[in-house]
Backbone as ProteinMPNN parsed JSONL, in Angstrom:
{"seq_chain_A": "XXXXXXXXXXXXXXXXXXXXXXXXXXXXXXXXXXXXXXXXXXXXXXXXXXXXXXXXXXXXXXXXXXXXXXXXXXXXXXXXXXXXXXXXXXXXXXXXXXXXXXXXXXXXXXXXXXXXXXXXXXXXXXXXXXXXXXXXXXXXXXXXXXXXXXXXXXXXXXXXXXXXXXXXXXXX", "coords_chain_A": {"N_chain_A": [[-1.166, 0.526, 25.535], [-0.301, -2.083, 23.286], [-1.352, -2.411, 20.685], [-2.46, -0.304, 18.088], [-4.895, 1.065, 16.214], [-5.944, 3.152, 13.063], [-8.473, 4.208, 11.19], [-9.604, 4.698, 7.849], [-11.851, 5.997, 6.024], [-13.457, 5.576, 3.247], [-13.946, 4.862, -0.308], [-13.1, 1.643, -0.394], [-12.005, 1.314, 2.869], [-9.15, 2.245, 4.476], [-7.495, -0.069, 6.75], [-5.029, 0.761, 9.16], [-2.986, -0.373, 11.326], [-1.055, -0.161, 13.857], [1.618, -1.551, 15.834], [3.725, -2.339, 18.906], [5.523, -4.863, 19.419], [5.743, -7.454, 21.685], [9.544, -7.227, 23.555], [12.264, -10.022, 23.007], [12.947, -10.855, 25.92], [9.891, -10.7, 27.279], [7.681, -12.296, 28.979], [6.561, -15.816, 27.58], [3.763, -16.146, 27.787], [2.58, -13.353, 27.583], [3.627, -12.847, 25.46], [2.679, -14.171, 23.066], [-0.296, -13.737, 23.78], [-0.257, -11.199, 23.025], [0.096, -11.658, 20.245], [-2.299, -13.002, 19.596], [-4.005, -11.266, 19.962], [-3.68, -9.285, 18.238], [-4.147, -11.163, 16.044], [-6.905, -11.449, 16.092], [-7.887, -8.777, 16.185], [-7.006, -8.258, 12.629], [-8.22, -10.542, 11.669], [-11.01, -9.155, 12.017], [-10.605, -6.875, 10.772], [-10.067, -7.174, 7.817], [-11.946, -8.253, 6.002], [-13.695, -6.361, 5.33], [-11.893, -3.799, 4.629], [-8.567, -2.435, 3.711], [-5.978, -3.775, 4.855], [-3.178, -2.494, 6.417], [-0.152, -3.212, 7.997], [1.895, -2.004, 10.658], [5.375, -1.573, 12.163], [7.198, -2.093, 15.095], [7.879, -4.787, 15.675], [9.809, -6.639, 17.439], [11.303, -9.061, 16.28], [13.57, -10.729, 14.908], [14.547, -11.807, 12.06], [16.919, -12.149, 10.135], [17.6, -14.672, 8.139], [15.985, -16.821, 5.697], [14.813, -19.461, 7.22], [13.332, -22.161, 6.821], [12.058, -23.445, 3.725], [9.126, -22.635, 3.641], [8.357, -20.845, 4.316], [7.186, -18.585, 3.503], [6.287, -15.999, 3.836], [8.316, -14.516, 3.455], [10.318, -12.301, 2.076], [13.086, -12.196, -0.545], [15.068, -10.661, 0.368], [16.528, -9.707, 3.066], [18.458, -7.665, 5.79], [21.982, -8.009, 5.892], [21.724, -11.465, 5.591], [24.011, -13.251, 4.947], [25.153, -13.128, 7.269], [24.243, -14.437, 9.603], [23.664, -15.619, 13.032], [23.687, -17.538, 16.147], [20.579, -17.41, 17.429], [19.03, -16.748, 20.448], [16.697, -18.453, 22.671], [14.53, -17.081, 23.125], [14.651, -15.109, 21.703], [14.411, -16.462, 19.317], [11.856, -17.713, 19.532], [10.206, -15.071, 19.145], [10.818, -14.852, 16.596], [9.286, -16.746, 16.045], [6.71, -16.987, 16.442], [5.931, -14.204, 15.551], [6.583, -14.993, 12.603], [4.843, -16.488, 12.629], [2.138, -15.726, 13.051], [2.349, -14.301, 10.541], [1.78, -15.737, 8.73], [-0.176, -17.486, 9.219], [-2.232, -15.289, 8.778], [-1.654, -14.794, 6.18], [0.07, -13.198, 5.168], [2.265, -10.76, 4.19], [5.825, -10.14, 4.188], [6.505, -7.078, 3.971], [8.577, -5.272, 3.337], [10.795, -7.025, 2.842], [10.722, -7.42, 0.681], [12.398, -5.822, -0.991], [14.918, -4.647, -2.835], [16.905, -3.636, -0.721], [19.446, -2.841, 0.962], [20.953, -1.039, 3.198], [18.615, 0.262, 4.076], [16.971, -1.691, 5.095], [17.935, -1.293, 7.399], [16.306, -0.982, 10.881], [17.08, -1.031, 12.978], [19.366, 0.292, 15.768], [21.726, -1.15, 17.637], [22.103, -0.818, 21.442], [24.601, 1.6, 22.187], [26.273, 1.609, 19.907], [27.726, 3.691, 17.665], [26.653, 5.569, 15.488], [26.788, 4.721, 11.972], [29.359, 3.108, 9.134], [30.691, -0.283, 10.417], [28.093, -1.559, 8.296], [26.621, -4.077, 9.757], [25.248, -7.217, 10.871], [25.193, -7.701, 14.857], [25.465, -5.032, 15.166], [23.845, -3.676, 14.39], [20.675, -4.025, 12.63], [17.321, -5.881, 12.114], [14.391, -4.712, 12.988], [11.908, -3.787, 12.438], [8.489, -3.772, 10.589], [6.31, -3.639, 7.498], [3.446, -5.345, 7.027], [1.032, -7.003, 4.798], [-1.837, -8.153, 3.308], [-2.254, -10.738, 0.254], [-3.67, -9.501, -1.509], [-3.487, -6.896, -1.367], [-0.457, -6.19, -1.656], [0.549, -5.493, -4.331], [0.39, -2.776, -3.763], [1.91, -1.298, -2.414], [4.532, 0.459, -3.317], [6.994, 1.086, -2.861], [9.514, 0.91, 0.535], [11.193, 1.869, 2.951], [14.14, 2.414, 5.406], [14.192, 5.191, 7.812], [17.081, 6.956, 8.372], [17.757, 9.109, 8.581], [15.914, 11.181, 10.525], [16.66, 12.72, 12.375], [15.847, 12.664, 15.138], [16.621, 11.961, 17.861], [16.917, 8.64, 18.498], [17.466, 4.908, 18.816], [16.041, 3.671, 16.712], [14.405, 3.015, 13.314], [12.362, 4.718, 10.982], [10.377, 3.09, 9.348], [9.194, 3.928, 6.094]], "CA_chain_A": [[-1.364, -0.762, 24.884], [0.788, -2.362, 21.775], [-1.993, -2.305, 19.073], [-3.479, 0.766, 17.871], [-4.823, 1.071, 14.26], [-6.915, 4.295, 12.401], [-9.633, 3.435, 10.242], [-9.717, 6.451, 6.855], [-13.159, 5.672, 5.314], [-13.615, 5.235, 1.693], [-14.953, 3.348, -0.504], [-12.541, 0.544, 0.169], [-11.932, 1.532, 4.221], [-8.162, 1.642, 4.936], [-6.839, 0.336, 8.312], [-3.85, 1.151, 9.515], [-2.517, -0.803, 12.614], [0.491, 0.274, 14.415], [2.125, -2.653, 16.713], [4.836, -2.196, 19.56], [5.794, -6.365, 19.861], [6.73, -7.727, 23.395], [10.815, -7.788, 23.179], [12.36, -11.539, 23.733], [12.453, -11.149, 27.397], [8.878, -11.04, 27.905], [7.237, -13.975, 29.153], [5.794, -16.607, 26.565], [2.281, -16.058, 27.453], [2.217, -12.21, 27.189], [3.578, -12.242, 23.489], [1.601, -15.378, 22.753], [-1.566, -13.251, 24.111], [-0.327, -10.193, 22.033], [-0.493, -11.954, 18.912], [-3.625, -13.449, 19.471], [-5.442, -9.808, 19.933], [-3.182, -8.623, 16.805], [-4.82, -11.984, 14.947], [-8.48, -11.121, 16.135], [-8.131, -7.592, 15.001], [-6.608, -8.419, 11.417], [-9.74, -11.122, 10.875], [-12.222, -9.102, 12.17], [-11.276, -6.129, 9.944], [-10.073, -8.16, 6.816], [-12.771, -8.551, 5.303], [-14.155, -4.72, 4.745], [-11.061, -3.177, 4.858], [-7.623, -2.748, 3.218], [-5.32, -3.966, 5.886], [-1.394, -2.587, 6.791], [0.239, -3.788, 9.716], [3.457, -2.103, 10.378], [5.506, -0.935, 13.87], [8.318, -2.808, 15.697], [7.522, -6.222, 16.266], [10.733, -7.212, 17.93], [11.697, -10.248, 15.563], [15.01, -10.986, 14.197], [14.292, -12.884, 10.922], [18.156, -13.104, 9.692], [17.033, -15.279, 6.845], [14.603, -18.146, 6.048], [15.158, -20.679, 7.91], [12.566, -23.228, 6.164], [11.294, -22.896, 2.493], [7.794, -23.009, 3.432], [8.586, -19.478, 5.351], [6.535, -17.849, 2.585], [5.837, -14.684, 4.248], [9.371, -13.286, 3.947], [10.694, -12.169, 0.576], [14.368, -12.274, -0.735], [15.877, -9.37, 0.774], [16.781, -9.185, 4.121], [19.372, -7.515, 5.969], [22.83, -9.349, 5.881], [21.696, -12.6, 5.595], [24.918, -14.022, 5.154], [26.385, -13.067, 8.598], [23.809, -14.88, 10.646], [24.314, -15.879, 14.31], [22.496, -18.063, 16.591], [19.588, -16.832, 18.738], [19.508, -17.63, 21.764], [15.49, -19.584, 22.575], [13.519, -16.333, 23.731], [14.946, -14.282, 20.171], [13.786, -17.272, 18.049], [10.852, -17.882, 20.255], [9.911, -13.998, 18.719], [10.865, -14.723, 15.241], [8.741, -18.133, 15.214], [5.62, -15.862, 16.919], [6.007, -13.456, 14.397], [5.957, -15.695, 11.272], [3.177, -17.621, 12.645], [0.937, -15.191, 13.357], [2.222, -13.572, 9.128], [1.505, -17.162, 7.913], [-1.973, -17.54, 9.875], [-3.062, -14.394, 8.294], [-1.457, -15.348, 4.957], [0.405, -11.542, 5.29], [3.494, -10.431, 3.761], [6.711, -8.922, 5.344], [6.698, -6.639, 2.573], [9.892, -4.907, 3.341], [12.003, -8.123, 2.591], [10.865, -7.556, -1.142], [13.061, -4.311, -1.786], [16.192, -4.942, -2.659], [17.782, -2.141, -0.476], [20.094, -3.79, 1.595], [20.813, -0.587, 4.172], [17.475, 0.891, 4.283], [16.118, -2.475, 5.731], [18.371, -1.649, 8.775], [15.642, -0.346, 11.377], [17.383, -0.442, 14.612], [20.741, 0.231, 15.898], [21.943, -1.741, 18.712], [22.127, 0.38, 22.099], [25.798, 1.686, 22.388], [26.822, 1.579, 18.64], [28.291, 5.012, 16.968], [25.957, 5.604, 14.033], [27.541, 4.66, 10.847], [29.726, 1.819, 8.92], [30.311, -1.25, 9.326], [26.641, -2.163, 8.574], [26.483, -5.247, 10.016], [24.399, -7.563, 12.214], [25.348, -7.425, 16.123], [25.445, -3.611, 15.607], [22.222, -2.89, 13.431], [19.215, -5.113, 12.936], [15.836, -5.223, 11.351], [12.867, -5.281, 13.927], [10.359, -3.105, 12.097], [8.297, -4.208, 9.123], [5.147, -3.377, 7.175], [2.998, -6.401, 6.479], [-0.179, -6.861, 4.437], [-2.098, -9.156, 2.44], [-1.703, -10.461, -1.024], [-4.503, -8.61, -2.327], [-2.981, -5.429, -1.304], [0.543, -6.119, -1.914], [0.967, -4.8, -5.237], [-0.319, -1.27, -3.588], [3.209, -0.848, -1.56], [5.751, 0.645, -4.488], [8.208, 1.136, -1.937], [9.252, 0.925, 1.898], [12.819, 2.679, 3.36], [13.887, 3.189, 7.095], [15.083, 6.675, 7.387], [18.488, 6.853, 9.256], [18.396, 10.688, 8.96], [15.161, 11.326, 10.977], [16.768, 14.499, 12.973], [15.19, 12.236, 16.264], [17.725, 10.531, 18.635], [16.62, 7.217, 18.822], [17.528, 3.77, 18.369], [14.709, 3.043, 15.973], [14.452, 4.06, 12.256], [11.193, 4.527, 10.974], [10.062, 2.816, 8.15], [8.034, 4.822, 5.142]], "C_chain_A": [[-0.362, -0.926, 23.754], [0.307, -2.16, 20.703], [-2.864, -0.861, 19.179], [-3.773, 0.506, 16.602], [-6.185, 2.784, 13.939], [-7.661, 3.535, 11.238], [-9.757, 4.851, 9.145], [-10.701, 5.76, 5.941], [-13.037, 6.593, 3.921], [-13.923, 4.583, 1.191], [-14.887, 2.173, -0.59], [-11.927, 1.317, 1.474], [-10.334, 0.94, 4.218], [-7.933, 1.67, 6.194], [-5.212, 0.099, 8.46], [-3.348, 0.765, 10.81], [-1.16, -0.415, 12.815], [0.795, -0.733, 15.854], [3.544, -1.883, 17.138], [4.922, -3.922, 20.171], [6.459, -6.524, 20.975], [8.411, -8.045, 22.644], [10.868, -9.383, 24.028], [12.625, -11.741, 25.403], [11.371, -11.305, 28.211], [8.401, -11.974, 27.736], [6.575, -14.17, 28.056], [4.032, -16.132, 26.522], [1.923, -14.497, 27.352], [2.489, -12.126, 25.902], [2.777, -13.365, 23.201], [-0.246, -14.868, 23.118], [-1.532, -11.628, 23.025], [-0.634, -10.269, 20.594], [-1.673, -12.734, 18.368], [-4.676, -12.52, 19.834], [-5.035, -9.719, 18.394], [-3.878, -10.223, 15.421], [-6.789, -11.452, 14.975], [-8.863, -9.75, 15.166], [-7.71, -7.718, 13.858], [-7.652, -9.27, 10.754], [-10.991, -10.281, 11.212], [-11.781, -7.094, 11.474], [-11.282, -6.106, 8.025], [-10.902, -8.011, 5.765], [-13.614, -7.133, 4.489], [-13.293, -3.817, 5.001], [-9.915, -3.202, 4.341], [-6.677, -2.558, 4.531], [-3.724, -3.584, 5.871], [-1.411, -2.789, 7.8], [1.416, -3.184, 9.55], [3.784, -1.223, 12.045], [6.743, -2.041, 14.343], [7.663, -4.258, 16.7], [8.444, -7.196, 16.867], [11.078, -8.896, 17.428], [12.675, -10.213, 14.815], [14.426, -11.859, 12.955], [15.601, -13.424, 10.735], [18.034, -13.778, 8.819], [16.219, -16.279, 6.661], [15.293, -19.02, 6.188], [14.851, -22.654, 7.088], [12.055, -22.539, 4.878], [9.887, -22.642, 2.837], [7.848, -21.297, 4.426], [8.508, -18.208, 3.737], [6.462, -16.2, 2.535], [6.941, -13.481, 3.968], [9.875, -13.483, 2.222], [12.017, -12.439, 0.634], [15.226, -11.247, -0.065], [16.01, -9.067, 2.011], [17.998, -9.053, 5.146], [20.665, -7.97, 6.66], [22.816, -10.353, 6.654], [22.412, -13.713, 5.497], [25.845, -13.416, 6.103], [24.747, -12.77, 9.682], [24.403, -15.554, 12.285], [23.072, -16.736, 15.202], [22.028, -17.518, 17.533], [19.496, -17.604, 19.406], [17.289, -18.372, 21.754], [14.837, -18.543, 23.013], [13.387, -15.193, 22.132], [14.363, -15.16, 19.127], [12.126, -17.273, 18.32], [9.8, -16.294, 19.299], [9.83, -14.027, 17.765], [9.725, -15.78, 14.804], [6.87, -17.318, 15.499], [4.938, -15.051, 15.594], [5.359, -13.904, 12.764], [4.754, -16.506, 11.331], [2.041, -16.962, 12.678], [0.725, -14.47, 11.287], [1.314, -14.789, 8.34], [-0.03, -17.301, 8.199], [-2.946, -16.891, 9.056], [-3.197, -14.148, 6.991], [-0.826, -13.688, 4.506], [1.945, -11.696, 4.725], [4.718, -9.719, 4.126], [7.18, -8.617, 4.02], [8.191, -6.018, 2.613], [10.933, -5.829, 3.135], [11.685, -8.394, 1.482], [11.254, -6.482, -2.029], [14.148, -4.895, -1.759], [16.972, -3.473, -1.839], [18.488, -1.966, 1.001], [20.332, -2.167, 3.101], [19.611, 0.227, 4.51], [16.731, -0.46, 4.897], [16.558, -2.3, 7.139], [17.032, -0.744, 9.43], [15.526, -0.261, 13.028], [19.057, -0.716, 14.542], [20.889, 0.17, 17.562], [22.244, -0.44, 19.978], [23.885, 0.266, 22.139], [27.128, 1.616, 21.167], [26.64, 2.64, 18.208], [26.912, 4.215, 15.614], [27.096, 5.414, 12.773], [28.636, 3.029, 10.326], [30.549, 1.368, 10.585], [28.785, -1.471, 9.655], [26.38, -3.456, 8.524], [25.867, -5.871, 11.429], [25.044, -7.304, 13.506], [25.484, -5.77, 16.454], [24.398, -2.895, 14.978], [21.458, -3.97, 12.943], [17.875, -4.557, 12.139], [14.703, -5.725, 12.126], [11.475, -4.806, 13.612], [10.049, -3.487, 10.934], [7.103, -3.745, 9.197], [4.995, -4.94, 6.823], [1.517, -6.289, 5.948], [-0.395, -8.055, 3.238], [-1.223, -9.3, 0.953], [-2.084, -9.757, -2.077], [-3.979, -7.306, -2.235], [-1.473, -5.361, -1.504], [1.123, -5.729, -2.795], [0.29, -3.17, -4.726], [0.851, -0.52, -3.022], [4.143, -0.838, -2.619], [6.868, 0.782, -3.94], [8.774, 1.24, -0.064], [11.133, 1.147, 1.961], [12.532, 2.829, 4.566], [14.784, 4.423, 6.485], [15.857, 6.706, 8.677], [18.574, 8.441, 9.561], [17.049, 11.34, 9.627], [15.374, 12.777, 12.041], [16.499, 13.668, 14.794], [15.942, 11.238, 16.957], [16.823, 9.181, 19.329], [17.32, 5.966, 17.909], [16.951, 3.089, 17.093], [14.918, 3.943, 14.312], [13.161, 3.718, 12.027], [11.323, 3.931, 9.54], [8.962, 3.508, 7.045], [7.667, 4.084, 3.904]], "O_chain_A": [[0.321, 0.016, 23.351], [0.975, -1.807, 19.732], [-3.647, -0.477, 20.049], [-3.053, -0.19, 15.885], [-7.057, 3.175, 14.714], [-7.376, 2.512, 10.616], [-9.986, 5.958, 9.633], [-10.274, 4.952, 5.117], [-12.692, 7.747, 3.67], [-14.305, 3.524, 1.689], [-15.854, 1.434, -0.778], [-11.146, 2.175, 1.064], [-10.058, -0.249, 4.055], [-7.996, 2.677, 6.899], [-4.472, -0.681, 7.861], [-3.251, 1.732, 11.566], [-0.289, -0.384, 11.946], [0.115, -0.539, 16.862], [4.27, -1.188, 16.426], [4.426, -4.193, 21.265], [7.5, -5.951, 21.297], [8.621, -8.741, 21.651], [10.203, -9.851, 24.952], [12.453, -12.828, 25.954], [11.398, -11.765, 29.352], [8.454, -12.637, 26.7], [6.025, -13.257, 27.442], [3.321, -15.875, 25.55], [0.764, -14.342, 26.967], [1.783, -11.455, 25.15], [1.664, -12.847, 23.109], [-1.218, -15.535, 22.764], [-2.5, -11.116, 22.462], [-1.266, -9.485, 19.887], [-1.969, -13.028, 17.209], [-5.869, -12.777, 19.991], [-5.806, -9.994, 17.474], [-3.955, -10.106, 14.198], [-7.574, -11.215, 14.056], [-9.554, -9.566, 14.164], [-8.239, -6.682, 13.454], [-8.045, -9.025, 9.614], [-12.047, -10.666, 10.711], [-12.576, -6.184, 11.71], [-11.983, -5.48, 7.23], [-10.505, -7.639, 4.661], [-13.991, -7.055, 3.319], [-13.728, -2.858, 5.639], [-9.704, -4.414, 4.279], [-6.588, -1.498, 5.151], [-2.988, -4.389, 5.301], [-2.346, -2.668, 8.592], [2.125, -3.501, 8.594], [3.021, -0.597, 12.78], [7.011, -2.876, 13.479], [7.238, -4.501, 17.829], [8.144, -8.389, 16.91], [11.074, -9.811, 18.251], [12.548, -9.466, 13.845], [13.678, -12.76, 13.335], [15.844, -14.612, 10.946], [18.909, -13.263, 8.123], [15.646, -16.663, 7.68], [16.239, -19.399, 5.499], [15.528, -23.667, 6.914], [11.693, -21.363, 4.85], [9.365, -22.295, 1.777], [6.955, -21.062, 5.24], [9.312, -17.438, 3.21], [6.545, -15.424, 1.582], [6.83, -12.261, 4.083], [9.803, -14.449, 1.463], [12.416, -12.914, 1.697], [16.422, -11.429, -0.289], [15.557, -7.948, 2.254], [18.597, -10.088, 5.439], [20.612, -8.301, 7.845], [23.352, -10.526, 7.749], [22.007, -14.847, 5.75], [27.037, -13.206, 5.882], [24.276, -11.762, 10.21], [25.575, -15.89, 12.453], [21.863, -16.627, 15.002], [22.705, -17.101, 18.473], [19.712, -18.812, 19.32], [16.795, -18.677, 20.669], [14.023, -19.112, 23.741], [12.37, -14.688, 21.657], [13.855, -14.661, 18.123], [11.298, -16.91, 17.485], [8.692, -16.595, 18.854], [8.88, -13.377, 17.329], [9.26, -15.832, 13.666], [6.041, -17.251, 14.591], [3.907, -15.214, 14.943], [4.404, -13.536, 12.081], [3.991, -16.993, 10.497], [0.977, -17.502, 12.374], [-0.354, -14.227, 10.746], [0.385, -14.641, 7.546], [-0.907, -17.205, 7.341], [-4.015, -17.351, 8.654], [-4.16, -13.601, 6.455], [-1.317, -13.098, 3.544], [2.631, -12.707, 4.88], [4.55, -8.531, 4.401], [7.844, -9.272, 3.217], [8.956, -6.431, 1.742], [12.074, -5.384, 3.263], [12.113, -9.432, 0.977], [10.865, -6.175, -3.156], [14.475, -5.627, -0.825], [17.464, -2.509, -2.424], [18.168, -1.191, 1.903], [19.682, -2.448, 4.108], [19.808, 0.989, 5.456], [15.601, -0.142, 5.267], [15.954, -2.857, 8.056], [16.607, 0.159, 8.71], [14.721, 0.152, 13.863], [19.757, -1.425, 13.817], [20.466, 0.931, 18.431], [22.549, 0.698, 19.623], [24.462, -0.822, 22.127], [28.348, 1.583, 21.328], [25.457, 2.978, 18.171], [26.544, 3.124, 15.178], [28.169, 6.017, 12.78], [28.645, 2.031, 11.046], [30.874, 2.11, 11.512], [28.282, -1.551, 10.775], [25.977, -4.023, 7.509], [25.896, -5.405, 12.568], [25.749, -6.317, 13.297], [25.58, -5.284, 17.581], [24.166, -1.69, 15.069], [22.078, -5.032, 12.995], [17.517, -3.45, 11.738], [14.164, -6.825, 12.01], [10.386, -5.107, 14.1], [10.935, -3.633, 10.092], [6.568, -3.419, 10.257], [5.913, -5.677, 6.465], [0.757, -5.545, 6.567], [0.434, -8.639, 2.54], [-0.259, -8.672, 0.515], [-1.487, -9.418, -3.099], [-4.105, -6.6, -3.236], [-1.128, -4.179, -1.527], [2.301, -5.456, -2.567], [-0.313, -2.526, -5.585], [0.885, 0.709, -3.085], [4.638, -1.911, -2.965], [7.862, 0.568, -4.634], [7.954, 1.925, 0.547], [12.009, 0.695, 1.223], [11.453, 3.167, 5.053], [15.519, 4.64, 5.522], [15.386, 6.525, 9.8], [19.224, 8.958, 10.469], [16.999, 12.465, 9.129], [14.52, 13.602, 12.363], [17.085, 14.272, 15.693], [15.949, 10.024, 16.758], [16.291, 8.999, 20.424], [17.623, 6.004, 16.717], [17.421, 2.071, 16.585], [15.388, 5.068, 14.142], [12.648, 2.737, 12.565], [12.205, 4.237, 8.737], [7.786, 3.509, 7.408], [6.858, 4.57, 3.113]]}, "name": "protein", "num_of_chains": 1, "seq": "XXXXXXXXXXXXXXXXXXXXXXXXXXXXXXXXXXXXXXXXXXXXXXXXXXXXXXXXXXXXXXXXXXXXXXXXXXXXXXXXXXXXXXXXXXXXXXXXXXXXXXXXXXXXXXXXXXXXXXXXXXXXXXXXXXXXXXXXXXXXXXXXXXXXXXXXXXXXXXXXXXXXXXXXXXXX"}
């Protein structure tokens, strides 16, 4: 499945969801059905629970598009060398923010200033290393969480030196 989450009981209950997001080739109504489990589970544990969301949600942000695109902070990685998505890549990004906005959630990692630690994937077939720039490194993974819990996240980094050949950096 895409959603998992752990539940660590206390006397505020943290959950911990971990998301794998359909990439933009899958059909409309499977990610449109993914983010309508990933909304059910976020209201239905909300309420007695301190909520993170974080995992590769296959969404390009690139920068805000519209002011009212609340969810995303100042910081995300180079924003001035955007490009246009094609209608299945936006289709992902508009998904994405709708489901952050719905839930009134934060893509907290676009409020660090820490311009190569937001990278958290590297395109397939790109040498590790400079130039760090879009079409060869990308940001598809984020933590997100309310606003009540948002001052609780002091910091978030992908780690590039993970020892683990993959594409993917993890975010901490």
């Amino acid at each position: 499945d895409r959603i998992m989450y752990i539940v660590l009981n206390h006397s505020l209950p943290y959950a911990f969801v971990n998301i794998y997001g359909p990439t933009a080739q899958h059909p409309t109504a499977e990610k449109e059905a993914f983010y309508q489990q990933l909304t059910e589970l976020y209201f239905a544990l909300s309420p007695t629970h301190q909520v993170y969301l974080g995992g590769d949600f296959n969404a390009r942000l690139q920068c805000k598009l519209f002011e009212d695109e609340s969810s995303i902070g100042p910081y995300i990685f180079d924003s001035t060398n955007t490009f246009q998505q094609g209608a299945d890549v936006l289709e992902n990004r508009t998904l994405f923010l709708g489901f952050a906005q719905r839930c009134k959630l934060y893509v907290v990692n676009t409020f660090f200033p820490k311009p190569l630690e937001q990278i958290t994937y590297r395109e397939i077939g790109t040498e590790e290393g400079a130039p760090w720039t879009r079409r060869r490194y990308e940001t598809l993974d984020y933590w997100l969480t309310s606003a009540r819990w948002f001052n609780s996240i002091k910091d978030i980094s992908a780690d590039h030196y993970t020892g683990v050949s993959t594409n993917h950096y993890p975010l901490w």
